[in-house]
mmCIF file of C-alpha atoms and ligand atoms in Angstrom:
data_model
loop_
_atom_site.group_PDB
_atom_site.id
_atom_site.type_symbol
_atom_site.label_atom_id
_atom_site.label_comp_id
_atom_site.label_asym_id
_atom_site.label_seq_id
_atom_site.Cartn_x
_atom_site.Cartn_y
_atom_site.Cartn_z
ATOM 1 C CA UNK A 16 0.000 0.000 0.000
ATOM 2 C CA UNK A 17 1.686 3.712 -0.966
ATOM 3 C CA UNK A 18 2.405 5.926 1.704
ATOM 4 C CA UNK A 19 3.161 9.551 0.926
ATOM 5 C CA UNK A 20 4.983 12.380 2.596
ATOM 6 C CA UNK A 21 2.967 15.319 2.238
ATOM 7 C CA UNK A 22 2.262 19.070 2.522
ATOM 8 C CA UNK A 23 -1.416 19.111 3.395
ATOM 9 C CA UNK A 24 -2.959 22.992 3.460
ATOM 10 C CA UNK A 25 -5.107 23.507 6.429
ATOM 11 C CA UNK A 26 -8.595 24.474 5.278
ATOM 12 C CA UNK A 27 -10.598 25.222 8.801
ATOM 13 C CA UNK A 28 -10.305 24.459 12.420
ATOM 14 C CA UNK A 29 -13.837 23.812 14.071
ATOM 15 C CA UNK A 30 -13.753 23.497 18.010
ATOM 16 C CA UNK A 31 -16.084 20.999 19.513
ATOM 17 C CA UNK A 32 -15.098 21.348 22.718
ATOM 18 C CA UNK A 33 -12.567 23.408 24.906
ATOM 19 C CA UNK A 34 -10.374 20.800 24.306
ATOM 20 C CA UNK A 35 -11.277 18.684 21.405
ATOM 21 C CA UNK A 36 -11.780 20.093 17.397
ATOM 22 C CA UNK A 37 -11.709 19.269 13.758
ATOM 23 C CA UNK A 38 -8.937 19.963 11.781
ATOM 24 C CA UNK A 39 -9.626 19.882 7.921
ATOM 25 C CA UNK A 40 -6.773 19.563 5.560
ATOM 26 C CA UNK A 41 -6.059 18.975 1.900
ATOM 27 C CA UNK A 42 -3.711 16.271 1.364
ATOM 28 C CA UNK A 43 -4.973 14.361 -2.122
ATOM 29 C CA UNK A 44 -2.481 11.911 -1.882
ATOM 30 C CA UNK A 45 -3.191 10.449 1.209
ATOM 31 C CA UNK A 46 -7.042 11.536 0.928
ATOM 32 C CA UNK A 47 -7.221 8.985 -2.154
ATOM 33 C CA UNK A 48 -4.533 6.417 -0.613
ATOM 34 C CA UNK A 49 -6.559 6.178 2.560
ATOM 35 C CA UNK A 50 -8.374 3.403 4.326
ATOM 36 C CA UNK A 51 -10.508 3.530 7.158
ATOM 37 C CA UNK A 52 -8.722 2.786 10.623
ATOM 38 C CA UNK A 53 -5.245 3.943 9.025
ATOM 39 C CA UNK A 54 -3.550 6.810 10.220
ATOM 40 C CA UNK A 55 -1.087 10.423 9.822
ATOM 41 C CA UNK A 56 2.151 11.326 11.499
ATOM 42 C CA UNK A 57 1.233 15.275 11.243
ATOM 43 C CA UNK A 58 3.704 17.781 12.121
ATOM 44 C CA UNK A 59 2.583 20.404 14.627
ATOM 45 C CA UNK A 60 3.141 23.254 12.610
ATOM 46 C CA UNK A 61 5.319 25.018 10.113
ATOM 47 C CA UNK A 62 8.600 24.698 11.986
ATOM 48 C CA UNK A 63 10.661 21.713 13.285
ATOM 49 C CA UNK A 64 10.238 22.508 17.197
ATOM 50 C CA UNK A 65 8.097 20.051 18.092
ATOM 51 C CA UNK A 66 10.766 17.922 16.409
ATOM 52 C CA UNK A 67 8.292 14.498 16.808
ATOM 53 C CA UNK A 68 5.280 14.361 14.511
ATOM 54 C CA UNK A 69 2.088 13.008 15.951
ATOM 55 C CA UNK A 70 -0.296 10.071 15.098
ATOM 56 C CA UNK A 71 -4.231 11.126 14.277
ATOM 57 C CA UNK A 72 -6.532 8.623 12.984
ATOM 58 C CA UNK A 73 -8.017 9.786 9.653
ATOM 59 C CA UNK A 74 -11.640 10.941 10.744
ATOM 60 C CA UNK A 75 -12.886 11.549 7.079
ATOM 61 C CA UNK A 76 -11.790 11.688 3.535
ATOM 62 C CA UNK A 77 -13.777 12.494 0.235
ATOM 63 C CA UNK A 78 -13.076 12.737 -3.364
ATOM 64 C CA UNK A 79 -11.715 16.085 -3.344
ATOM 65 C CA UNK A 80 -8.644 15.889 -1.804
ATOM 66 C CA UNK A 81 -10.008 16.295 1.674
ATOM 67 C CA UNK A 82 -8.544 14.728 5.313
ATOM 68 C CA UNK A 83 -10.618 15.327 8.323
ATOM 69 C CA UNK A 84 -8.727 14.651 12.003
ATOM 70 C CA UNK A 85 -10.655 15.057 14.608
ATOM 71 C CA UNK A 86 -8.240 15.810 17.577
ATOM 72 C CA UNK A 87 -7.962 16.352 21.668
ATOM 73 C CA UNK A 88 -5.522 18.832 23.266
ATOM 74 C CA UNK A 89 -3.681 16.609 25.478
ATOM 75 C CA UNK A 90 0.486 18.088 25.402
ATOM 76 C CA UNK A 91 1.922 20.753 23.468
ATOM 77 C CA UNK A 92 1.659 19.562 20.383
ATOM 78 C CA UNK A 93 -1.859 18.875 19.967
ATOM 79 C CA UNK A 94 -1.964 22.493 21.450
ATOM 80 C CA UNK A 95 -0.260 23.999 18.409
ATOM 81 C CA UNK A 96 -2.216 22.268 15.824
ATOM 82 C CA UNK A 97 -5.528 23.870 17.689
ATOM 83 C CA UNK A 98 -3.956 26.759 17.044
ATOM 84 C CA UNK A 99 -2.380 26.493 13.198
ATOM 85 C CA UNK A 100 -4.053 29.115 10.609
ATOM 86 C CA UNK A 101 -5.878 28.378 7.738
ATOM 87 C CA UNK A 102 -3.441 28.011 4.606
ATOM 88 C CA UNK A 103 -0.962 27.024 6.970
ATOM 89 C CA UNK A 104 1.245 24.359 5.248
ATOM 90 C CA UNK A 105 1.251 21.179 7.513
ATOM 91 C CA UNK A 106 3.453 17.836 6.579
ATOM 92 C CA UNK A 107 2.057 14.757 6.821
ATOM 93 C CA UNK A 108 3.048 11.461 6.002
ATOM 94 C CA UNK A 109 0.005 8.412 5.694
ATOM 95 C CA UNK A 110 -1.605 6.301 5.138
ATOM 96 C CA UNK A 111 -0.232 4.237 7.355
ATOM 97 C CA UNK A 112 -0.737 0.903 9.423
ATOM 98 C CA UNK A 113 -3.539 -1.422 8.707
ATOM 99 C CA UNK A 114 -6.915 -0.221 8.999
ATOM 100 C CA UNK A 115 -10.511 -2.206 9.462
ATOM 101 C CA UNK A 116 -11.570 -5.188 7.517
ATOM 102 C CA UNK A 117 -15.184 -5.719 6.023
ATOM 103 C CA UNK A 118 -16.192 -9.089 4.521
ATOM 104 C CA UNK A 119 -19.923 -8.157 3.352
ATOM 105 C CA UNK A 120 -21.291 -8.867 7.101
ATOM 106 C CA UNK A 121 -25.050 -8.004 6.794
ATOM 107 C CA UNK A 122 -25.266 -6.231 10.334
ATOM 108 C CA UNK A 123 -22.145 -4.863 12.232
ATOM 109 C CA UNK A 124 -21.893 -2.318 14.607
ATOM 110 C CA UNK A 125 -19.634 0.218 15.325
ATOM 111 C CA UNK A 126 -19.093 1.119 18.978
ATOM 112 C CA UNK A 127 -16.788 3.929 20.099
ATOM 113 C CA UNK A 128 -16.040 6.123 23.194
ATOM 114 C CA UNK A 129 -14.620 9.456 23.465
ATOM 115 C CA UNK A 130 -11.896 10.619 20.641
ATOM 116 C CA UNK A 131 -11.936 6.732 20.348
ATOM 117 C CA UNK A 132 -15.089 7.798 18.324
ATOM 118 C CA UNK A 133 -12.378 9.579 15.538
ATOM 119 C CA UNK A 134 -11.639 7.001 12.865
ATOM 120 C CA UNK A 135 -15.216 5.582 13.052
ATOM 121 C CA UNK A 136 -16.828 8.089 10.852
ATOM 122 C CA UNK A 137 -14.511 7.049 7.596
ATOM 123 C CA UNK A 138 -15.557 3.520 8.430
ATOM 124 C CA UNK A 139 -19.321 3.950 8.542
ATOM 125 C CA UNK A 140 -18.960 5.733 5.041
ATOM 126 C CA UNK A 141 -16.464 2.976 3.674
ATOM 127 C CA UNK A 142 -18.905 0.208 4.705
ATOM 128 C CA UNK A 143 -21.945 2.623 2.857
ATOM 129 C CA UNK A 144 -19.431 2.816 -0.196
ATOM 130 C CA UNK A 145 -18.668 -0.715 -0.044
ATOM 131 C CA UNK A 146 -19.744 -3.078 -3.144
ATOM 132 C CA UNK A 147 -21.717 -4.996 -0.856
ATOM 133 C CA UNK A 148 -23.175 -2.605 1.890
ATOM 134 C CA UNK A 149 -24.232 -4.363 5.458
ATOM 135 C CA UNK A 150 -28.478 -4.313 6.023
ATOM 136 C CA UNK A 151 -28.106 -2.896 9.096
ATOM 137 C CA UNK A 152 -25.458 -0.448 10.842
ATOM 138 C CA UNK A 153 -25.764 0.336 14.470
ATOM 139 C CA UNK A 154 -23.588 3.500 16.116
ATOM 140 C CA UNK A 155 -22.992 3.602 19.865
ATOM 141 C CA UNK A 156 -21.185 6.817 20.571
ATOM 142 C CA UNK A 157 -19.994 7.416 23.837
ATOM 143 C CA UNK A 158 -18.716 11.101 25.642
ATOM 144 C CA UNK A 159 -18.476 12.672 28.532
ATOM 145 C CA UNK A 160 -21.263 15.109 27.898
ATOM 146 C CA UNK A 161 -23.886 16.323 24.903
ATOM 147 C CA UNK A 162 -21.244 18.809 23.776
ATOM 148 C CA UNK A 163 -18.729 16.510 23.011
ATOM 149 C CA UNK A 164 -20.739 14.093 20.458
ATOM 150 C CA UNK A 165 -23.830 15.849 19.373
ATOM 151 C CA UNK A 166 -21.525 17.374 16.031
ATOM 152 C CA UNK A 167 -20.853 13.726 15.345
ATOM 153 C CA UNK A 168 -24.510 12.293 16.204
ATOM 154 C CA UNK A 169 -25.035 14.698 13.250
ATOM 155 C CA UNK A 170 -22.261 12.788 11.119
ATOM 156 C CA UNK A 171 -22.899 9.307 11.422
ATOM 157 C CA UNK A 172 -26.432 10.187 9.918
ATOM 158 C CA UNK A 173 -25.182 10.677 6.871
ATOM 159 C CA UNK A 174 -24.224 7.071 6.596
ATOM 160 C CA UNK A 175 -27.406 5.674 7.417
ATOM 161 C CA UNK A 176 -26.409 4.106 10.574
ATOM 162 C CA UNK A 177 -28.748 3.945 13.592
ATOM 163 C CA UNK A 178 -27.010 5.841 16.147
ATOM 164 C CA UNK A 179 -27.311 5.924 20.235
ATOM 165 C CA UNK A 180 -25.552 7.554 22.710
ATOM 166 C CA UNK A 181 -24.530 7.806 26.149
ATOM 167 C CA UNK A 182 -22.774 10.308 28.318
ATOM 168 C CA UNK A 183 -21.232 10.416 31.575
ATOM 169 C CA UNK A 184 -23.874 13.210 32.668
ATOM 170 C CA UNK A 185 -26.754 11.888 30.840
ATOM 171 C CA UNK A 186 -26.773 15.151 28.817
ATOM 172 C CA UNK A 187 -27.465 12.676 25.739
ATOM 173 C CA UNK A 188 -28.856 9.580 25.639
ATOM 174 C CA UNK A 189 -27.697 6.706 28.231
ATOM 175 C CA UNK A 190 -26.753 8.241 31.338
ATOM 176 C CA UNK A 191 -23.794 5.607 32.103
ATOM 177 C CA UNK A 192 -20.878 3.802 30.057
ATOM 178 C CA UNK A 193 -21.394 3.241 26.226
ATOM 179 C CA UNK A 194 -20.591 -0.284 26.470
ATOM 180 C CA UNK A 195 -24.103 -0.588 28.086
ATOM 181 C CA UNK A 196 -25.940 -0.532 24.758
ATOM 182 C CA UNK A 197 -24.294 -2.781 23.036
ATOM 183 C CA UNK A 198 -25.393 -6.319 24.609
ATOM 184 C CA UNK A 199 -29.450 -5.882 22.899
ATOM 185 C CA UNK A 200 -27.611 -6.036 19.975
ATOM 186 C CA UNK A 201 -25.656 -8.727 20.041
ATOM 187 C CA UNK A 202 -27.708 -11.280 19.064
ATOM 188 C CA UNK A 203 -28.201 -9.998 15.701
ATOM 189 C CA UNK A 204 -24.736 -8.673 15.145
ATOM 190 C CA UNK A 205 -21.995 -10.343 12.263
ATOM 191 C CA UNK A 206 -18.783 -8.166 13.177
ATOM 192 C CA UNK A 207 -18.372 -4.950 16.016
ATOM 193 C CA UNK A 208 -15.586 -2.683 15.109
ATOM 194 C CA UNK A 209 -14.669 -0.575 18.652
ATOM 195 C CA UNK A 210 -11.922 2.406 19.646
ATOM 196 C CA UNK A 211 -12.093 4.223 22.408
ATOM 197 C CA UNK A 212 -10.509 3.794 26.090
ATOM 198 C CA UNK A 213 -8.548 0.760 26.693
ATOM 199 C CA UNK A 214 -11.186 -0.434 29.773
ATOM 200 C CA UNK A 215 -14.129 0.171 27.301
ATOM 201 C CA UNK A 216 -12.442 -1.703 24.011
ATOM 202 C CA UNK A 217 -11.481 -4.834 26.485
ATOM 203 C CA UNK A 218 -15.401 -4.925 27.859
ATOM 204 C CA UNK A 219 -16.375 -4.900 24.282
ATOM 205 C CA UNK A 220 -13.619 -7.319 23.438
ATOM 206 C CA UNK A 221 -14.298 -9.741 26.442
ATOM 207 C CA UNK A 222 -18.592 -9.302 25.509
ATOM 208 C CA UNK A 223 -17.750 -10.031 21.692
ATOM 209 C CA UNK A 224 -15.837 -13.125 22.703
ATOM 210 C CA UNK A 225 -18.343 -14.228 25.146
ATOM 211 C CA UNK A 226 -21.081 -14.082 21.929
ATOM 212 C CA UNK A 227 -18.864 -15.433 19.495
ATOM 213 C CA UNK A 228 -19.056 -12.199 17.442
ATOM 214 C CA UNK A 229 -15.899 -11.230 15.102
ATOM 215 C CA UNK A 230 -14.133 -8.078 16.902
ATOM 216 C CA UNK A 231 -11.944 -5.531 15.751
ATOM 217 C CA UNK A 232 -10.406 -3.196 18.264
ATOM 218 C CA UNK A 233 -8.356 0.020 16.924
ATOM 219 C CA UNK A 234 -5.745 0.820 19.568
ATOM 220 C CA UNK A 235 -4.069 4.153 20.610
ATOM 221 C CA UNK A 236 -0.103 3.929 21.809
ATOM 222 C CA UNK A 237 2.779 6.588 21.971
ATOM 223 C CA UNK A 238 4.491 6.725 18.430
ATOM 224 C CA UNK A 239 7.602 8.436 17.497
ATOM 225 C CA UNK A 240 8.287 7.206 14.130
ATOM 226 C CA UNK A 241 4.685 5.540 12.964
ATOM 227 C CA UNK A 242 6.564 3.006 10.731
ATOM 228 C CA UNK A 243 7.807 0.034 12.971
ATOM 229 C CA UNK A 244 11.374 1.622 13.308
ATOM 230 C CA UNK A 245 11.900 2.882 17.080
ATOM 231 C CA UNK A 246 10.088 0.063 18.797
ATOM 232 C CA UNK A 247 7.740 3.021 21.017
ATOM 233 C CA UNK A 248 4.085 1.260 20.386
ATOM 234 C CA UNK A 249 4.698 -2.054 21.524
ATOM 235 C CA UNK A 250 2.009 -4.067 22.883
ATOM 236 C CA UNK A 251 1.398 -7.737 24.374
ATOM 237 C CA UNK A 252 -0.390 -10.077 22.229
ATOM 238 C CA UNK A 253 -2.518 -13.005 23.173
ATOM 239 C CA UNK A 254 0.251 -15.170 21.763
ATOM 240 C CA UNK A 255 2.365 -13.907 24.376
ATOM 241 C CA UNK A 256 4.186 -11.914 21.195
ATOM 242 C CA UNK A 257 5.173 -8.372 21.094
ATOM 243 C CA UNK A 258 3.320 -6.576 18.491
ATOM 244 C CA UNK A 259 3.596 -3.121 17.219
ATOM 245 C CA UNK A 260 0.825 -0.260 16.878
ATOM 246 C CA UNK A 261 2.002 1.163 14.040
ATOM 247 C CA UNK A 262 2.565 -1.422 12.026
ATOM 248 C CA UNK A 263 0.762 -4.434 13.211
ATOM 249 C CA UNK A 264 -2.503 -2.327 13.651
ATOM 250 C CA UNK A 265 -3.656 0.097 14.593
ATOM 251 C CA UNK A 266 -6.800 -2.236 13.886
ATOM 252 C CA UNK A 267 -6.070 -5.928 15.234
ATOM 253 C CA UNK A 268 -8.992 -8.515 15.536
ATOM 254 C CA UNK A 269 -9.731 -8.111 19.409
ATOM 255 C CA UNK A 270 -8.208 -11.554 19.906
ATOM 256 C CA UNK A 271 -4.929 -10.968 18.798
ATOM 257 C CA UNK A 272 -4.765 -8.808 22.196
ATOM 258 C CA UNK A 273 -3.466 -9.756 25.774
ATOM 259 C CA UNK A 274 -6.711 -6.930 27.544
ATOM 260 C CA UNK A 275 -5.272 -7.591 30.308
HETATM 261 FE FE1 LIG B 1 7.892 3.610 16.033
HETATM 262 FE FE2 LIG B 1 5.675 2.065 16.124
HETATM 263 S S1 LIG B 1 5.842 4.178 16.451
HETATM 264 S S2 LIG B 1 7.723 1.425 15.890
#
């Protein structure tokens, strides 16, 4: 799969939260390249200092050249990128690592907490585009409050995906943990795709095993490189094997993965 190196053009900056926006670039290369659950290493701005680049799943793509990331202020670097101008010439180099797999299941869901929610979106409209679209897609959405996943609510619409939600102060939806809503649907499910936190993607992982429903789990870790050369985004495997974020997933079927 071709990987490209990239000056993407930043186009707008939307804030969802305080803390949390969408950052919408055009990189046609890697827009085009792209597959849903792969990733970016973006620099942080126009200048070298932050030296390290930073991993974003790709929250959206479309035919004209467009990347969407949808991204948390969590260190300094996500702090400059909140705060990059439009027409401001950022670098990125993706698509990278392997993204989500679809096999024509006729009902899946897609189940996803927090910025865990971010590469999602390209999957619901990948599985819409695909030549053999599933019957039936169900969203679960998870946040800490309305604010935080009403814009995306909104989103997933557009794929034809039944979508529920909960939040942490019942602003929306469920008043408790997303992984809540998903056992009524288990029975009828083919394949659950999850990201989110760790604790959530293991409950979803152990209730997915438990139902003998196909699981795949996209999984965050700290990256320097993004391309299996410094060793930063190791992880245990169930097969007691060291495997590596970047290159192994970020998207592994949820049994390849020691939860615990
Ligand atoms: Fe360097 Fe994965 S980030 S090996």
């Amino acid at each position: 799969m071709r990987e490209y190196q990239e000056n993407s053009i930043v186009q707008s900056i939307e804030p969802f939260t305080d803390s949390i926006f969408l950052l919408t670039l055009h990189a046609p290369h890697i827009a085009q390249a792209a597959q849903p659950g792969q990733f970016v290493m973006a620099a942080c701005g126009s200048s070298l200092d932050p030296l390290l680049r930073r991993p974003f799943s790709i929250h959206q793509t479309d035919e004209t050249g467009i990347v969407q990331l949808l991204i948390k202020v969590i260190g300094r670097g996500t702090k400059l990128l909140s705060e990059v101008q439009e027409g401001t010439a950022l670098s990125l180099i993706g698509p990278l690592g392997r993204g989500f797999r679809f096999k024509g299941e006729s009902s899946v869901c897609l189940i996803g907490g927090g910025i865990g929610i971010a590469p999602l979106l390209f999957l619901a409209r990948g599985l819409q585009r695909h030549s053999s679209p599933p019957d039936s897609c169900i969203v679960l959405l998870g946040g800490r409050t309305r604010t935080e996943i009403q814009p995306l609510v909104t989103a997933f619409g557009a794929y034809a995906c039944e979508v529920q939600t909960a939040t942490d102060d019942g602003s929306l939806g469920h008043k408790g943990l997303i992984g809540d809503l998903l056992p009524p649907h288990l029975a009828q499910m083919h394949k659950v795709y999850t990201c989110g936190p760790h604790p959530m993607m293991a409950a979803v992982a152990a209730m997915c095993r438990e139902a003998a429903i196909p699981c795949e789990a996209s999984l965050e870790a700290t990256m320097a490189c993004g391309l299996g050369a410094c060793l930063g985004c190791t992880i245990h495997g169930a097969d007691a094997q060291y495997k590596h974020v970047c290159k192994h997933g970020p998207v592994f079927n949820a049994e390849e993965v020691a939860w615990t």
